[in-house]
Amino acid sequence: MTNWRRALWTILSGAALFALGLAGIWLAGWWPGRTVNQPPAPQLEAPATPPSRLPDPVASTPPPAQPVLDSPAVSPAPSEAAAPLPVPAPAAPDPAAAQQGVPQPVPAPAPTGERQPALETPLASVMAAPEAAATAAPPLLAGLNRVRARAGLPPVKAEGAWQASCAGHARYLVRADRAEHREDPASPFRSAAGEACAPGHYFVSSREDASPERALTYWVGGAFHLPQLIDPRLTRVAGGAAHDQGGDFRSALVLDVRRGLSGAGRYPVRFPAPGQVAPTLNAATGEWPDALAGCPAVPTRGAPVALLLGPAWTGAVTDVNVRVNDRPVGACLLTAATFTGANDGETRVGRNVLAAQGAALALPDAPLPAGADVSVRFSTTRGAVSWSFRTQP
């Protein structure tokens, strides 16, 4: 009897353990066909891909337009008066502390850490605030259009949308104490807006009262600045000015003459135009490239007399003759085929600037005297272009 009971308890205990095992399998979800509500898998969120950095805006230069010639570009020009008007030019320095840049092909910036001396030519004091652009633009625009009128060209208009960027680059020049056609990305004064106007003309000075007049005088006297001021394709410009007492450069004036080029220009352009009365000016010194590097040394050269035949006429001018009160005077001729700079780099940039408009410039061996009758004759591969003008008393 005792053995029988033990056997029964053993069977019942085994059955109970077996039942418990089955229950455990069921609850664990291991039973075939059985699914258990599992906690949801965590949602992993991939970090958002940062948008690619947009390039900083830069001033674009329209492709050179084919010239429209007023008559054979190289036929003798009658001496009738032409209706003149002014154009913006590249930035220039001030005799006290300015260096300037070159238009069209943008010259390579001066080596970091080495600033070129500032050259001075007439400009009015301006502020370093954004409002400076509005303050300086009207006199600068008026002066530019007077220069254009002297070349028989229509006036240009101010482009308000570009004013802030030019004011920004002017502030950069005085605050960073730099003279260049770019803005250093590492500089705290650099801005994308200022960079957009950087390729244009600039004028920096150690004087606090630098004015638009001083800048324009310098640009008109610069062989590599004047052609951009009297570009017949130019229709819109923007200017900016800044003033700062903290460094060597205390005034800066910027003129954008690159974004406003449009359409085909009417060539040839003569400056001063036939019958015009022009002021007596010296050739600008301190340009980059150095326009005087390949000219015979003289105490002071006169400001350039210019003939622009158009992009298709590069290298057409072969010689120039200048007469003052019917007496011959010496002059240094600059063309895309003959210009020689201080080094290969300057030669290349200078020739590109001149080629952009088929420019030929005669720099008299001395400033033209006041109240004089001046006649000029450019010889070309297709004939001669001659005209006359007067200098102011």
mmCIF file of C-alpha atoms in Angstrom:
data_model
loop_
_atom_site.group_PDB
_atom_site.id
_atom_site.type_symbol
_atom_site.label_atom_id
_atom_site.label_comp_id
_atom_site.label_asym_id
_atom_site.label_seq_id
_atom_site.Cartn_x
_atom_site.Cartn_y
_atom_site.Cartn_z
ATOM 1 C CA MET A 1 0.000 0.000 0.000
ATOM 2 C CA THR A 2 2.808 2.389 0.912
ATOM 3 C CA ASN A 3 4.626 1.737 -2.352
ATOM 4 C CA TRP A 4 1.470 2.395 -4.282
ATOM 5 C CA ARG A 5 0.963 5.775 -2.633
ATOM 6 C CA ARG A 6 4.533 6.791 -3.320
ATOM 7 C CA ALA A 7 4.155 5.877 -6.959
ATOM 8 C CA LEU A 8 0.933 7.921 -7.212
ATOM 9 C CA TRP A 9 2.536 11.011 -5.602
ATOM 10 C CA THR A 10 5.489 10.689 -7.956
ATOM 11 C CA ILE A 11 3.173 10.584 -10.980
ATOM 12 C CA LEU A 12 1.090 13.544 -9.728
ATOM 13 C CA SER A 13 4.228 15.613 -8.942
ATOM 14 C CA GLY A 14 5.670 14.943 -12.407
ATOM 15 C CA ALA A 15 2.368 15.899 -14.026
ATOM 16 C CA ALA A 16 2.245 19.112 -12.012
ATOM 17 C CA LEU A 17 5.808 20.016 -13.000
ATOM 18 C CA PHE A 18 5.010 19.221 -16.634
ATOM 19 C CA ALA A 19 1.917 21.437 -16.477
ATOM 20 C CA LEU A 20 3.953 24.264 -14.964
ATOM 21 C CA GLY A 21 6.527 23.897 -17.782
ATOM 22 C CA LEU A 22 3.790 24.129 -20.419
ATOM 23 C CA ALA A 23 2.368 27.228 -18.737
ATOM 24 C CA GLY A 24 5.814 28.844 -18.722
ATOM 25 C CA ILE A 25 6.257 28.145 -22.437
ATOM 26 C CA TRP A 26 2.796 29.655 -23.144
ATOM 27 C CA LEU A 27 3.419 32.792 -21.132
ATOM 28 C CA ALA A 28 6.862 33.294 -22.660
ATOM 29 C CA GLY A 29 5.336 33.253 -26.111
ATOM 30 C CA TRP A 30 7.326 30.266 -27.182
ATOM 31 C CA TRP A 31 4.221 28.201 -27.911
ATOM 32 C CA PRO A 32 3.794 27.637 -31.710
ATOM 33 C CA GLY A 33 1.423 30.303 -33.212
ATOM 34 C CA ARG A 34 1.509 32.315 -30.012
ATOM 35 C CA THR A 35 2.559 36.082 -30.367
ATOM 36 C CA VAL A 36 3.150 38.365 -27.476
ATOM 37 C CA ASN A 37 2.816 42.167 -27.428
ATOM 38 C CA GLN A 38 6.445 43.207 -27.406
ATOM 39 C CA PRO A 39 7.402 46.758 -26.433
ATOM 40 C CA PRO A 40 7.898 48.886 -29.606
ATOM 41 C CA ALA A 41 11.455 49.157 -30.865
ATOM 42 C CA PRO A 42 12.902 52.617 -30.261
ATOM 43 C CA GLN A 43 12.711 54.993 -33.282
ATOM 44 C CA LEU A 44 16.211 56.087 -34.202
ATOM 45 C CA GLU A 45 16.422 59.567 -35.750
ATOM 46 C CA ALA A 46 19.319 60.195 -38.090
ATOM 47 C CA PRO A 47 20.825 63.632 -37.620
ATOM 48 C CA ALA A 48 19.534 66.040 -40.247
ATOM 49 C CA THR A 49 22.040 66.599 -43.004
ATOM 50 C CA PRO A 50 23.159 70.204 -42.805
ATOM 51 C CA PRO A 51 22.371 72.165 -45.980
ATOM 52 C CA SER A 52 25.396 72.717 -48.145
ATOM 53 C CA ARG A 53 26.903 76.166 -47.657
ATOM 54 C CA LEU A 54 25.844 78.576 -50.332
ATOM 55 C CA PRO A 55 28.662 80.424 -52.051
ATOM 56 C CA ASP A 56 29.108 84.036 -51.126
ATOM 57 C CA PRO A 57 27.739 86.384 -53.730
ATOM 58 C CA VAL A 58 30.308 87.824 -56.053
ATOM 59 C CA ALA A 59 30.083 90.573 -58.555
ATOM 60 C CA SER A 60 29.606 89.172 -62.012
ATOM 61 C CA THR A 61 31.119 90.705 -65.067
ATOM 62 C CA PRO A 62 29.002 90.444 -68.211
ATOM 63 C CA PRO A 63 30.762 88.975 -71.207
ATOM 64 C CA PRO A 64 32.307 91.598 -73.450
ATOM 65 C CA ALA A 65 29.764 92.921 -75.894
ATOM 66 C CA GLN A 66 30.564 93.380 -79.546
ATOM 67 C CA PRO A 67 31.201 97.031 -80.251
ATOM 68 C CA VAL A 68 28.931 99.163 -82.351
ATOM 69 C CA LEU A 69 31.146 101.566 -84.253
ATOM 70 C CA ASP A 70 30.036 105.094 -85.068
ATOM 71 C CA SER A 71 31.743 104.956 -88.467
ATOM 72 C CA PRO A 72 34.839 103.042 -89.313
ATOM 73 C CA ALA A 73 36.505 102.768 -85.926
ATOM 74 C CA VAL A 74 39.717 103.860 -87.469
ATOM 75 C CA SER A 75 38.660 106.527 -89.873
ATOM 76 C CA PRO A 76 39.618 110.114 -89.143
ATOM 77 C CA ALA A 77 37.129 111.589 -86.714
ATOM 78 C CA PRO A 78 35.716 115.010 -87.476
ATOM 79 C CA SER A 79 36.367 117.614 -84.846
ATOM 80 C CA GLU A 80 32.714 118.268 -84.087
ATOM 81 C CA ALA A 81 31.819 118.448 -80.422
ATOM 82 C CA ALA A 82 30.365 115.325 -78.916
ATOM 83 C CA ALA A 83 27.893 115.361 -76.091
ATOM 84 C CA PRO A 84 29.813 114.086 -73.048
ATOM 85 C CA LEU A 85 29.008 112.332 -69.751
ATOM 86 C CA PRO A 86 30.900 110.541 -66.784
ATOM 87 C CA VAL A 87 31.482 106.869 -65.839
ATOM 88 C CA PRO A 88 32.670 105.033 -62.685
ATOM 89 C CA ALA A 89 36.237 103.718 -62.455
ATOM 90 C CA PRO A 90 38.366 101.399 -60.309
ATOM 91 C CA ALA A 91 39.323 102.279 -56.795
ATOM 92 C CA ALA A 92 42.366 104.354 -56.148
ATOM 93 C CA PRO A 93 44.666 105.240 -53.296
ATOM 94 C CA ASP A 94 45.589 108.509 -51.674
ATOM 95 C CA PRO A 95 49.077 110.021 -51.599
ATOM 96 C CA ALA A 96 48.920 109.766 -47.869
ATOM 97 C CA ALA A 97 48.051 106.143 -47.609
ATOM 98 C CA ALA A 98 46.000 104.620 -50.358
ATOM 99 C CA GLN A 99 46.427 101.883 -52.839
ATOM 100 C CA GLN A 100 43.913 101.027 -55.433
ATOM 101 C CA GLY A 101 42.700 98.261 -57.476
ATOM 102 C CA VAL A 102 42.317 97.566 -61.031
ATOM 103 C CA PRO A 103 39.025 97.170 -62.939
ATOM 104 C CA GLN A 104 37.761 94.448 -65.274
ATOM 105 C CA PRO A 105 40.273 91.669 -64.672
ATOM 106 C CA VAL A 106 40.555 91.854 -60.950
ATOM 107 C CA PRO A 107 44.189 92.097 -59.940
ATOM 108 C CA ALA A 108 45.524 89.663 -57.404
ATOM 109 C CA PRO A 109 45.324 91.090 -53.893
ATOM 110 C CA ALA A 110 48.449 92.523 -52.382
ATOM 111 C CA PRO A 111 50.391 90.013 -50.281
ATOM 112 C CA THR A 112 48.904 89.583 -46.842
ATOM 113 C CA GLY A 113 50.562 91.679 -44.239
ATOM 114 C CA GLU A 114 52.138 94.029 -46.759
ATOM 115 C CA ARG A 115 50.074 97.065 -47.574
ATOM 116 C CA GLN A 116 50.927 99.352 -50.419
ATOM 117 C CA PRO A 117 51.280 103.055 -49.771
ATOM 118 C CA ALA A 118 48.153 105.126 -50.117
ATOM 119 C CA LEU A 119 48.099 107.701 -52.827
ATOM 120 C CA GLU A 120 45.961 110.780 -52.610
ATOM 121 C CA THR A 121 43.790 112.482 -55.114
ATOM 122 C CA PRO A 122 40.721 114.514 -54.392
ATOM 123 C CA LEU A 123 37.523 112.835 -52.083
ATOM 124 C CA ALA A 124 34.658 114.552 -49.031
ATOM 125 C CA SER A 125 34.547 113.063 -45.603
ATOM 126 C CA VAL A 126 32.074 110.260 -45.109
ATOM 127 C CA MET A 127 30.784 108.087 -42.305
ATOM 128 C CA ALA A 128 31.464 104.424 -41.651
ATOM 129 C CA ALA A 129 27.793 103.659 -40.974
ATOM 130 C CA PRO A 130 25.455 102.057 -43.543
ATOM 131 C CA GLU A 131 23.990 105.491 -44.170
ATOM 132 C CA ALA A 132 27.369 106.497 -45.590
ATOM 133 C CA ALA A 133 26.413 105.059 -48.958
ATOM 134 C CA ALA A 134 23.466 107.389 -49.245
ATOM 135 C CA THR A 135 25.653 110.302 -48.169
ATOM 136 C CA ALA A 136 28.438 109.712 -50.690
ATOM 137 C CA ALA A 137 26.555 108.308 -53.680
ATOM 138 C CA PRO A 138 24.933 111.548 -54.949
ATOM 139 C CA PRO A 139 28.170 113.584 -55.307
ATOM 140 C CA LEU A 140 30.001 110.527 -56.589
ATOM 141 C CA LEU A 141 27.295 109.817 -59.153
ATOM 142 C CA ALA A 142 27.180 113.453 -60.252
ATOM 143 C CA GLY A 143 30.951 113.557 -60.629
ATOM 144 C CA LEU A 144 30.993 110.311 -62.554
ATOM 145 C CA ASN A 145 28.383 111.589 -64.968
ATOM 146 C CA ARG A 146 30.403 114.754 -65.530
ATOM 147 C CA VAL A 147 33.341 112.552 -66.520
ATOM 148 C CA ARG A 148 31.128 110.552 -68.858
ATOM 149 C CA ALA A 149 29.750 113.714 -70.403
ATOM 150 C CA ARG A 150 33.306 114.730 -71.206
ATOM 151 C CA ALA A 151 33.547 111.523 -73.240
ATOM 152 C CA GLY A 152 30.233 112.146 -75.047
ATOM 153 C CA LEU A 153 28.489 109.357 -73.113
ATOM 154 C CA PRO A 154 25.039 109.254 -71.486
ATOM 155 C CA PRO A 155 24.766 109.387 -67.688
ATOM 156 C CA VAL A 156 24.510 106.297 -65.522
ATOM 157 C CA LYS A 157 21.958 105.693 -62.767
ATOM 158 C CA ALA A 158 22.429 104.658 -59.157
ATOM 159 C CA GLU A 159 21.366 101.081 -58.349
ATOM 160 C CA GLY A 160 19.887 101.249 -54.853
ATOM 161 C CA ALA A 161 19.941 97.473 -54.370
ATOM 162 C CA TRP A 162 23.754 97.467 -54.469
ATOM 163 C CA GLN A 163 24.396 100.443 -52.209
ATOM 164 C CA ALA A 164 24.491 98.470 -48.949
ATOM 165 C CA SER A 165 27.060 96.000 -50.290
ATOM 166 C CA CYS A 166 29.355 98.824 -51.428
ATOM 167 C CA ALA A 167 29.002 100.564 -48.064
ATOM 168 C CA GLY A 168 29.901 97.213 -46.480
ATOM 169 C CA HIS A 169 33.098 96.881 -48.488
ATOM 170 C CA ALA A 170 34.064 100.487 -47.706
ATOM 171 C CA ARG A 171 33.670 99.721 -43.974
ATOM 172 C CA TYR A 172 35.787 96.601 -44.393
ATOM 173 C CA LEU A 173 38.625 98.598 -45.989
ATOM 174 C CA VAL A 174 38.885 101.121 -43.152
ATOM 175 C CA ARG A 175 38.180 98.754 -40.262
ATOM 176 C CA ALA A 176 40.434 95.951 -41.488
ATOM 177 C CA ASP A 177 42.947 98.599 -42.605
ATOM 178 C CA ARG A 178 43.312 96.848 -45.961
ATOM 179 C CA ALA A 179 43.356 97.940 -49.607
ATOM 180 C CA GLU A 180 42.208 95.071 -51.796
ATOM 181 C CA HIS A 181 39.582 93.765 -54.225
ATOM 182 C CA ARG A 182 38.467 91.023 -51.839
ATOM 183 C CA GLU A 183 37.613 90.451 -48.199
ATOM 184 C CA ASP A 184 39.620 88.118 -46.004
ATOM 185 C CA PRO A 185 37.313 85.276 -44.838
ATOM 186 C CA ALA A 186 39.146 85.251 -41.493
ATOM 187 C CA SER A 187 38.510 88.944 -40.848
ATOM 188 C CA PRO A 188 35.762 89.845 -38.345
ATOM 189 C CA PHE A 189 34.874 92.748 -40.653
ATOM 190 C CA ARG A 190 34.260 90.583 -43.701
ATOM 191 C CA SER A 191 30.676 90.258 -44.986
ATOM 192 C CA ALA A 192 29.091 88.433 -47.900
ATOM 193 C CA ALA A 193 27.403 91.666 -48.964
ATOM 194 C CA GLY A 194 30.693 93.574 -48.943
ATOM 195 C CA GLU A 195 32.368 90.830 -50.956
ATOM 196 C CA ALA A 196 29.835 91.396 -53.748
ATOM 197 C CA CYS A 197 31.097 94.955 -54.291
ATOM 198 C CA ALA A 198 34.785 94.208 -53.693
ATOM 199 C CA PRO A 199 35.752 93.720 -57.378
ATOM 200 C CA GLY A 200 34.812 97.329 -58.196
ATOM 201 C CA HIS A 201 36.897 100.491 -57.804
ATOM 202 C CA TYR A 202 38.048 101.571 -54.383
ATOM 203 C CA PHE A 203 39.899 104.572 -53.009
ATOM 204 C CA VAL A 204 41.470 104.578 -49.543
ATOM 205 C CA SER A 205 43.130 107.491 -47.828
ATOM 206 C CA SER A 206 44.885 108.349 -44.597
ATOM 207 C CA ARG A 207 42.951 111.627 -44.627
ATOM 208 C CA GLU A 208 39.701 111.883 -42.712
ATOM 209 C CA ASP A 209 38.204 114.276 -45.242
ATOM 210 C CA ALA A 210 38.693 112.127 -48.356
ATOM 211 C CA SER A 211 35.917 113.038 -50.804
ATOM 212 C CA PRO A 212 34.294 111.680 -53.978
ATOM 213 C CA GLU A 213 36.032 114.474 -55.892
ATOM 214 C CA ARG A 214 39.447 113.266 -54.776
ATOM 215 C CA ALA A 215 38.624 109.675 -55.712
ATOM 216 C CA LEU A 216 37.312 110.635 -59.143
ATOM 217 C CA THR A 217 40.347 112.804 -59.829
ATOM 218 C CA TYR A 218 42.568 109.845 -59.069
ATOM 219 C CA TRP A 219 40.535 107.429 -61.180
ATOM 220 C CA VAL A 220 40.438 109.788 -64.174
ATOM 221 C CA GLY A 221 44.229 110.107 -63.953
ATOM 222 C CA GLY A 222 44.676 106.324 -63.812
ATOM 223 C CA ALA A 223 45.287 104.474 -67.064
ATOM 224 C CA PHE A 224 43.706 101.336 -65.620
ATOM 225 C CA HIS A 225 40.762 103.140 -63.994
ATOM 226 C CA LEU A 226 39.625 105.625 -66.603
ATOM 227 C CA PRO A 227 38.475 103.016 -69.188
ATOM 228 C CA GLN A 228 35.893 101.608 -66.764
ATOM 229 C CA LEU A 229 34.516 105.075 -66.029
ATOM 230 C CA ILE A 230 33.893 105.734 -69.713
ATOM 231 C CA ASP A 231 32.706 102.242 -70.680
ATOM 232 C CA PRO A 232 29.757 102.844 -73.064
ATOM 233 C CA ARG A 233 28.099 99.622 -71.841
ATOM 234 C CA LEU A 234 27.811 100.927 -68.280
ATOM 235 C CA THR A 235 24.262 101.897 -67.251
ATOM 236 C CA ARG A 236 24.066 101.433 -63.458
ATOM 237 C CA VAL A 237 26.501 101.950 -60.595
ATOM 238 C CA ALA A 238 26.545 101.891 -56.807
ATOM 239 C CA GLY A 239 28.801 103.628 -54.332
ATOM 240 C CA GLY A 240 29.711 103.350 -50.689
ATOM 241 C CA ALA A 241 31.860 105.344 -48.307
ATOM 242 C CA ALA A 242 33.216 104.829 -44.811
ATOM 243 C CA HIS A 243 35.218 106.747 -42.242
ATOM 244 C CA ASP A 244 37.215 105.363 -39.339
ATOM 245 C CA GLN A 245 39.896 106.901 -37.118
ATOM 246 C CA GLY A 246 41.324 103.653 -35.799
ATOM 247 C CA GLY A 247 43.928 102.787 -38.442
ATOM 248 C CA ASP A 248 46.129 104.031 -41.254
ATOM 249 C CA PHE A 249 43.218 104.163 -43.699
ATOM 250 C CA ARG A 250 40.693 106.623 -42.321
ATOM 251 C CA SER A 251 38.517 107.067 -45.389
ATOM 252 C CA ALA A 252 37.376 104.670 -48.078
ATOM 253 C CA LEU A 253 35.189 105.123 -51.097
ATOM 254 C CA VAL A 254 33.958 102.269 -53.278
ATOM 255 C CA LEU A 255 32.349 102.366 -56.724
ATOM 256 C CA ASP A 256 30.780 99.313 -58.366
ATOM 257 C CA VAL A 257 31.361 99.589 -62.124
ATOM 258 C CA ARG A 258 31.088 95.880 -62.921
ATOM 259 C CA ARG A 259 27.548 94.703 -62.260
ATOM 260 C CA GLY A 260 25.961 97.520 -64.263
ATOM 261 C CA LEU A 261 27.362 96.568 -67.678
ATOM 262 C CA SER A 262 24.657 95.675 -70.171
ATOM 263 C CA GLY A 263 24.111 95.463 -73.892
ATOM 264 C CA ALA A 264 26.433 96.511 -76.662
ATOM 265 C CA GLY A 265 28.470 99.655 -76.268
ATOM 266 C CA ARG A 266 28.721 102.309 -78.961
ATOM 267 C CA TYR A 267 32.377 102.656 -79.923
ATOM 268 C CA PRO A 268 34.708 104.398 -80.513
ATOM 269 C CA VAL A 269 34.877 106.483 -77.337
ATOM 270 C CA ARG A 270 37.289 109.432 -77.187
ATOM 271 C CA PHE A 271 38.313 111.145 -73.975
ATOM 272 C CA PRO A 272 38.262 114.063 -73.771
ATOM 273 C CA ALA A 273 35.796 114.018 -76.680
ATOM 274 C CA PRO A 274 36.095 116.362 -79.678
ATOM 275 C CA GLY A 275 35.437 119.968 -78.720
ATOM 276 C CA GLN A 276 35.355 119.287 -74.981
ATOM 277 C CA VAL A 277 37.109 121.405 -72.352
ATOM 278 C CA ALA A 278 38.993 119.251 -69.851
ATOM 279 C CA PRO A 279 40.809 120.028 -66.596
ATOM 280 C CA THR A 280 44.584 119.752 -66.403
ATOM 281 C CA LEU A 281 45.460 116.658 -64.345
ATOM 282 C CA ASN A 282 48.498 114.577 -63.474
ATOM 283 C CA ALA A 283 48.727 110.875 -64.240
ATOM 284 C CA ALA A 284 47.855 108.846 -61.153
ATOM 285 C CA THR A 285 50.743 107.137 -59.409
ATOM 286 C CA GLY A 286 50.539 104.013 -57.299
ATOM 287 C CA GLU A 287 48.159 102.102 -59.575
ATOM 288 C CA TRP A 288 48.304 98.331 -59.706
ATOM 289 C CA PRO A 289 49.468 97.387 -62.232
ATOM 290 C CA ASP A 290 51.889 100.288 -62.416
ATOM 291 C CA ALA A 291 50.873 102.055 -65.630
ATOM 292 C CA LEU A 292 54.116 104.039 -65.711
ATOM 293 C CA ALA A 293 56.496 101.098 -65.308
ATOM 294 C CA GLY A 294 57.258 100.821 -69.019
ATOM 295 C CA CYS A 295 57.269 104.558 -69.812
ATOM 296 C CA PRO A 296 60.416 106.703 -69.967
ATOM 297 C CA ALA A 297 61.023 108.407 -66.622
ATOM 298 C CA VAL A 298 59.839 112.019 -66.424
ATOM 299 C CA PRO A 299 59.203 114.251 -63.397
ATOM 300 C CA THR A 300 55.381 114.211 -63.774
ATOM 301 C CA ARG A 301 53.233 112.700 -66.511
ATOM 302 C CA GLY A 302 49.918 114.107 -67.635
ATOM 303 C CA ALA A 303 46.595 112.286 -67.212
ATOM 304 C CA PRO A 304 45.707 109.897 -70.053
ATOM 305 C CA VAL A 305 44.030 110.852 -73.301
ATOM 306 C CA ALA A 306 42.011 107.768 -74.268
ATOM 307 C CA LEU A 307 40.667 106.060 -77.356
ATOM 308 C CA LEU A 308 38.417 103.023 -76.845
ATOM 309 C CA LEU A 309 37.760 101.108 -80.072
ATOM 310 C CA GLY A 310 35.907 98.161 -78.520
ATOM 311 C CA PRO A 311 36.794 94.574 -77.572
ATOM 312 C CA ALA A 312 37.180 93.457 -81.191
ATOM 313 C CA TRP A 313 39.911 96.028 -81.876
ATOM 314 C CA THR A 314 42.609 94.879 -79.470
ATOM 315 C CA GLY A 315 46.067 95.827 -80.727
ATOM 316 C CA ALA A 316 44.772 97.995 -83.571
ATOM 317 C CA VAL A 317 46.532 101.181 -82.374
ATOM 318 C CA THR A 318 50.184 101.370 -83.404
ATOM 319 C CA ASP A 319 51.250 104.949 -82.616
ATOM 320 C CA VAL A 320 50.112 108.285 -81.185
ATOM 321 C CA ASN A 321 50.974 111.920 -81.803
ATOM 322 C CA VAL A 322 49.979 114.724 -79.428
ATOM 323 C CA ARG A 323 50.263 118.429 -80.233
ATOM 324 C CA VAL A 324 49.746 121.293 -77.781
ATOM 325 C CA ASN A 325 49.167 124.726 -79.324
ATOM 326 C CA ASP A 326 50.361 123.178 -82.591
ATOM 327 C CA ARG A 327 53.653 122.004 -81.066
ATOM 328 C CA PRO A 328 54.467 118.287 -80.732
ATOM 329 C CA VAL A 329 54.818 116.890 -77.224
ATOM 330 C CA GLY A 330 56.035 113.474 -76.177
ATOM 331 C CA ALA A 331 53.609 110.860 -74.861
ATOM 332 C CA CYS A 332 53.809 107.265 -73.617
ATOM 333 C CA LEU A 333 51.407 104.938 -75.471
ATOM 334 C CA LEU A 334 49.731 102.069 -73.615
ATOM 335 C CA THR A 335 47.894 99.336 -75.537
ATOM 336 C CA ALA A 336 47.092 95.677 -74.970
ATOM 337 C CA ALA A 337 49.920 94.786 -77.352
ATOM 338 C CA THR A 338 52.601 97.096 -75.977
ATOM 339 C CA PHE A 339 52.059 97.618 -72.232
ATOM 340 C CA THR A 340 54.951 96.384 -70.095
ATOM 341 C CA GLY A 341 54.464 96.219 -66.353
ATOM 342 C CA ALA A 342 56.885 95.932 -63.475
ATOM 343 C CA ASN A 343 56.752 92.126 -63.794
ATOM 344 C CA ASP A 344 55.061 89.420 -65.857
ATOM 345 C CA GLY A 345 51.987 89.356 -63.620
ATOM 346 C CA GLU A 346 51.403 93.096 -63.907
ATOM 347 C CA THR A 347 51.990 92.981 -67.659
ATOM 348 C CA ARG A 348 49.386 90.247 -68.060
ATOM 349 C CA VAL A 349 46.752 91.996 -65.937
ATOM 350 C CA GLY A 350 47.365 95.393 -67.517
ATOM 351 C CA ARG A 351 47.065 94.033 -71.039
ATOM 352 C CA ASN A 352 43.824 92.265 -70.139
ATOM 353 C CA VAL A 353 42.360 95.504 -68.805
ATOM 354 C CA LEU A 354 43.258 97.363 -71.997
ATOM 355 C CA ALA A 355 42.075 94.530 -74.251
ATOM 356 C CA ALA A 356 38.639 94.487 -72.588
ATOM 357 C CA GLN A 357 37.696 97.620 -74.559
ATOM 358 C CA GLY A 358 40.398 97.829 -77.208
ATOM 359 C CA ALA A 359 41.834 100.762 -75.264
ATOM 360 C CA ALA A 360 44.794 102.920 -76.227
ATOM 361 C CA LEU A 361 45.960 105.609 -73.823
ATOM 362 C CA ALA A 362 48.454 108.413 -74.391
ATOM 363 C CA LEU A 363 50.145 109.759 -71.260
ATOM 364 C CA PRO A 364 51.813 113.093 -72.088
ATOM 365 C CA ASP A 365 55.371 113.586 -70.856
ATOM 366 C CA ALA A 366 54.081 116.504 -68.751
ATOM 367 C CA PRO A 367 50.624 117.614 -67.588
ATOM 368 C CA LEU A 368 48.844 119.532 -70.359
ATOM 369 C CA PRO A 369 49.074 123.291 -69.781
ATOM 370 C CA ALA A 370 45.970 125.305 -68.881
ATOM 371 C CA GLY A 371 44.030 127.035 -71.649
ATOM 372 C CA ALA A 372 45.724 125.063 -74.427
ATOM 373 C CA ASP A 373 44.491 123.697 -77.761
ATOM 374 C CA VAL A 374 45.274 119.981 -77.888
ATOM 375 C CA SER A 375 45.102 117.729 -80.928
ATOM 376 C CA VAL A 376 45.685 113.993 -80.840
ATOM 377 C CA ARG A 377 46.134 111.450 -83.609
ATOM 378 C CA PHE A 378 46.081 107.686 -82.976
ATOM 379 C CA SER A 379 47.454 105.624 -85.877
ATOM 380 C CA THR A 380 45.778 102.230 -86.325
ATOM 381 C CA THR A 381 46.039 99.270 -88.658
ATOM 382 C CA ARG A 382 42.994 100.648 -90.515
ATOM 383 C CA GLY A 383 43.813 104.336 -90.659
ATOM 384 C CA ALA A 384 44.001 107.223 -88.193
ATOM 385 C CA VAL A 385 41.614 108.574 -85.554
ATOM 386 C CA SER A 386 42.166 112.284 -84.917
ATOM 387 C CA TRP A 387 40.379 114.943 -82.887
ATOM 388 C CA SER A 388 41.021 118.047 -80.784
ATOM 389 C CA PHE A 389 39.923 119.504 -77.441
ATOM 390 C CA ARG A 390 40.904 122.269 -75.053
ATOM 391 C CA THR A 391 42.132 122.406 -71.477
ATOM 392 C CA GLN A 392 40.479 124.617 -68.898
ATOM 393 C CA PRO A 393 42.016 128.095 -68.349
#
